[in-house]
Amino acid sequence: MRVMWLVFERLPHPEAVCYAAGEADVRLAEVLFQQPRIERMRYAEQLRNFLREQEGLSPFERPGVACREGDSLYRVISWRFAKWLANVLPAEGSQLEGVRGRIDDWLLSVE
């Protein structure tokens, strides 16, 4: 199984997160990054609210996050992936294009 390391910031930054994403997670991120910015912002805020509710729990006790895929079905994603999405989905401009480009390159190398 191939993984793509999704990293946002570095410790000791309070929002630092690192997640080893499989192909299904990367494809979900690809779909979410294709949404208009207003939708990405709304989605990121929902994820942040859910993560805020879990702040008191240790990383090993945190439940997964229900996430709607493009076909309107839900699946559970890791809280680390949810945290990465919450921080990166609001990106715009060259930062957004950079993330999209890396995701596209990784997906092309899988096929």
mmCIF file of C-alpha atoms in Angstrom:
data_model
loop_
_atom_site.group_PDB
_atom_site.id
_atom_site.type_symbol
_atom_site.label_atom_id
_atom_site.label_comp_id
_atom_site.label_asym_id
_atom_site.label_seq_id
_atom_site.Cartn_x
_atom_site.Cartn_y
_atom_site.Cartn_z
ATOM 1 C CA MET A 1 0.000 0.000 0.000
ATOM 2 C CA ARG A 2 1.329 3.421 -0.964
ATOM 3 C CA VAL A 3 0.876 6.401 1.294
ATOM 4 C CA MET A 4 1.083 10.130 0.803
ATOM 5 C CA TRP A 5 2.328 12.056 3.815
ATOM 6 C CA LEU A 6 0.007 14.992 4.466
ATOM 7 C CA VAL A 7 1.768 17.511 6.700
ATOM 8 C CA PHE A 8 0.634 20.856 8.060
ATOM 9 C CA GLU A 9 3.153 22.945 10.009
ATOM 10 C CA ARG A 10 5.709 21.475 12.411
ATOM 11 C CA LEU A 11 5.863 21.053 16.147
ATOM 12 C CA PRO A 12 5.626 23.032 18.385
ATOM 13 C CA HIS A 13 2.966 24.788 16.258
ATOM 14 C CA PRO A 14 -0.398 24.084 17.971
ATOM 15 C CA GLU A 15 -2.044 23.060 14.683
ATOM 16 C CA ALA A 16 0.803 20.795 13.524
ATOM 17 C CA VAL A 17 -0.416 17.491 12.127
ATOM 18 C CA CYS A 18 1.076 14.673 10.069
ATOM 19 C CA TYR A 19 -1.045 11.948 8.482
ATOM 20 C CA ALA A 20 -0.184 8.965 6.276
ATOM 21 C CA ALA A 21 -3.016 9.001 3.716
ATOM 22 C CA GLY A 22 -3.944 6.032 1.581
ATOM 23 C CA GLU A 23 -5.350 6.299 -1.913
ATOM 24 C CA ALA A 24 -8.986 6.620 -0.744
ATOM 25 C CA ASP A 25 -8.080 9.538 1.539
ATOM 26 C CA VAL A 26 -6.093 11.275 -1.193
ATOM 27 C CA ARG A 27 -8.982 10.886 -3.650
ATOM 28 C CA LEU A 28 -11.368 12.360 -1.059
ATOM 29 C CA ALA A 29 -9.025 15.329 -0.580
ATOM 30 C CA GLU A 30 -8.890 15.764 -4.370
ATOM 31 C CA VAL A 31 -12.701 15.961 -4.539
ATOM 32 C CA LEU A 32 -12.861 18.428 -1.640
ATOM 33 C CA PHE A 33 -10.196 20.705 -3.151
ATOM 34 C CA GLN A 34 -12.240 20.935 -6.362
ATOM 35 C CA GLN A 35 -15.138 22.533 -4.449
ATOM 36 C CA PRO A 36 -15.638 26.315 -4.558
ATOM 37 C CA ARG A 37 -13.838 28.194 -1.777
ATOM 38 C CA ILE A 38 -17.074 28.963 0.102
ATOM 39 C CA GLU A 39 -17.859 25.233 0.318
ATOM 40 C CA ARG A 40 -14.310 24.407 1.412
ATOM 41 C CA MET A 41 -14.512 27.072 4.139
ATOM 42 C CA ARG A 42 -17.859 25.728 5.364
ATOM 43 C CA TYR A 43 -16.542 22.179 5.413
ATOM 44 C CA ALA A 44 -13.341 23.211 7.224
ATOM 45 C CA GLU A 45 -15.398 25.002 9.889
ATOM 46 C CA GLN A 46 -17.534 21.896 10.473
ATOM 47 C CA LEU A 47 -14.384 19.812 10.902
ATOM 48 C CA ARG A 48 -12.872 22.383 13.295
ATOM 49 C CA ASN A 49 -16.053 22.356 15.407
ATOM 50 C CA PHE A 50 -15.979 18.573 15.661
ATOM 51 C CA LEU A 51 -12.274 18.557 16.529
ATOM 52 C CA ARG A 52 -12.833 21.246 19.185
ATOM 53 C CA GLU A 53 -15.286 18.897 20.921
ATOM 54 C CA GLN A 54 -12.533 16.250 21.122
ATOM 55 C CA GLU A 55 -9.775 18.488 22.523
ATOM 56 C CA GLY A 56 -9.899 16.987 26.028
ATOM 57 C CA LEU A 57 -9.431 13.418 24.797
ATOM 58 C CA SER A 58 -6.073 11.767 24.343
ATOM 59 C CA PRO A 59 -5.134 11.012 20.711
ATOM 60 C CA PHE A 60 -5.808 7.314 21.319
ATOM 61 C CA GLU A 61 -9.358 7.921 22.581
ATOM 62 C CA ARG A 62 -10.517 10.255 19.826
ATOM 63 C CA PRO A 63 -13.198 8.788 17.588
ATOM 64 C CA GLY A 64 -13.110 9.045 13.823
ATOM 65 C CA VAL A 65 -14.961 11.789 11.994
ATOM 66 C CA ALA A 66 -17.950 11.089 9.750
ATOM 67 C CA CYS A 67 -17.201 12.590 6.362
ATOM 68 C CA ARG A 68 -19.429 12.846 3.300
ATOM 69 C CA GLU A 69 -17.843 11.700 0.061
ATOM 70 C CA GLY A 70 -18.663 12.977 -3.420
ATOM 71 C CA ASP A 71 -21.370 10.348 -3.933
ATOM 72 C CA SER A 72 -23.145 11.537 -0.734
ATOM 73 C CA LEU A 73 -22.146 8.418 1.209
ATOM 74 C CA TYR A 74 -20.482 8.825 4.569
ATOM 75 C CA ARG A 75 -17.313 7.171 5.754
ATOM 76 C CA VAL A 76 -15.232 7.559 8.862
ATOM 77 C CA ILE A 77 -11.899 9.339 8.543
ATOM 78 C CA SER A 78 -9.100 9.677 11.063
ATOM 79 C CA TRP A 79 -9.157 12.750 13.309
ATOM 80 C CA ARG A 80 -5.624 13.515 12.060
ATOM 81 C CA PHE A 81 -6.851 13.592 8.455
ATOM 82 C CA ALA A 82 -9.799 15.750 9.569
ATOM 83 C CA LYS A 83 -7.387 18.158 11.286
ATOM 84 C CA TRP A 84 -5.214 18.356 8.165
ATOM 85 C CA LEU A 85 -8.289 19.059 6.012
ATOM 86 C CA ALA A 86 -9.580 21.691 8.458
ATOM 87 C CA ASN A 87 -6.282 23.560 8.181
ATOM 88 C CA VAL A 88 -5.599 23.160 4.460
ATOM 89 C CA LEU A 89 -9.057 23.384 2.828
ATOM 90 C CA PRO A 90 -9.274 27.186 3.309
ATOM 91 C CA ALA A 91 -6.078 27.651 1.249
ATOM 92 C CA GLU A 92 -6.216 29.783 -1.866
ATOM 93 C CA GLY A 93 -3.941 31.023 -4.625
ATOM 94 C CA SER A 94 -0.528 29.447 -5.081
ATOM 95 C CA GLN A 95 -0.806 27.471 -1.841
ATOM 96 C CA LEU A 96 -3.999 25.804 -3.084
ATOM 97 C CA GLU A 97 -2.495 25.115 -6.504
ATOM 98 C CA GLY A 98 0.588 23.597 -4.866
ATOM 99 C CA VAL A 99 -1.491 21.172 -2.793
ATOM 100 C CA ARG A 100 -3.684 20.267 -5.776
ATOM 101 C CA GLY A 101 -0.605 19.709 -7.942
ATOM 102 C CA ARG A 102 1.064 17.403 -5.409
ATOM 103 C CA ILE A 103 -2.155 15.406 -5.011
ATOM 104 C CA ASP A 104 -2.604 15.108 -8.789
ATOM 105 C CA ASP A 105 1.027 14.035 -9.261
ATOM 106 C CA TRP A 106 0.719 11.408 -6.538
ATOM 107 C CA LEU A 107 -2.529 10.033 -8.000
ATOM 108 C CA LEU A 108 -0.991 9.857 -11.491
ATOM 109 C CA SER A 109 1.948 7.887 -10.113
ATOM 110 C CA VAL A 110 -0.475 5.379 -8.540
ATOM 111 C CA GLU A 111 -2.222 4.590 -11.826
#
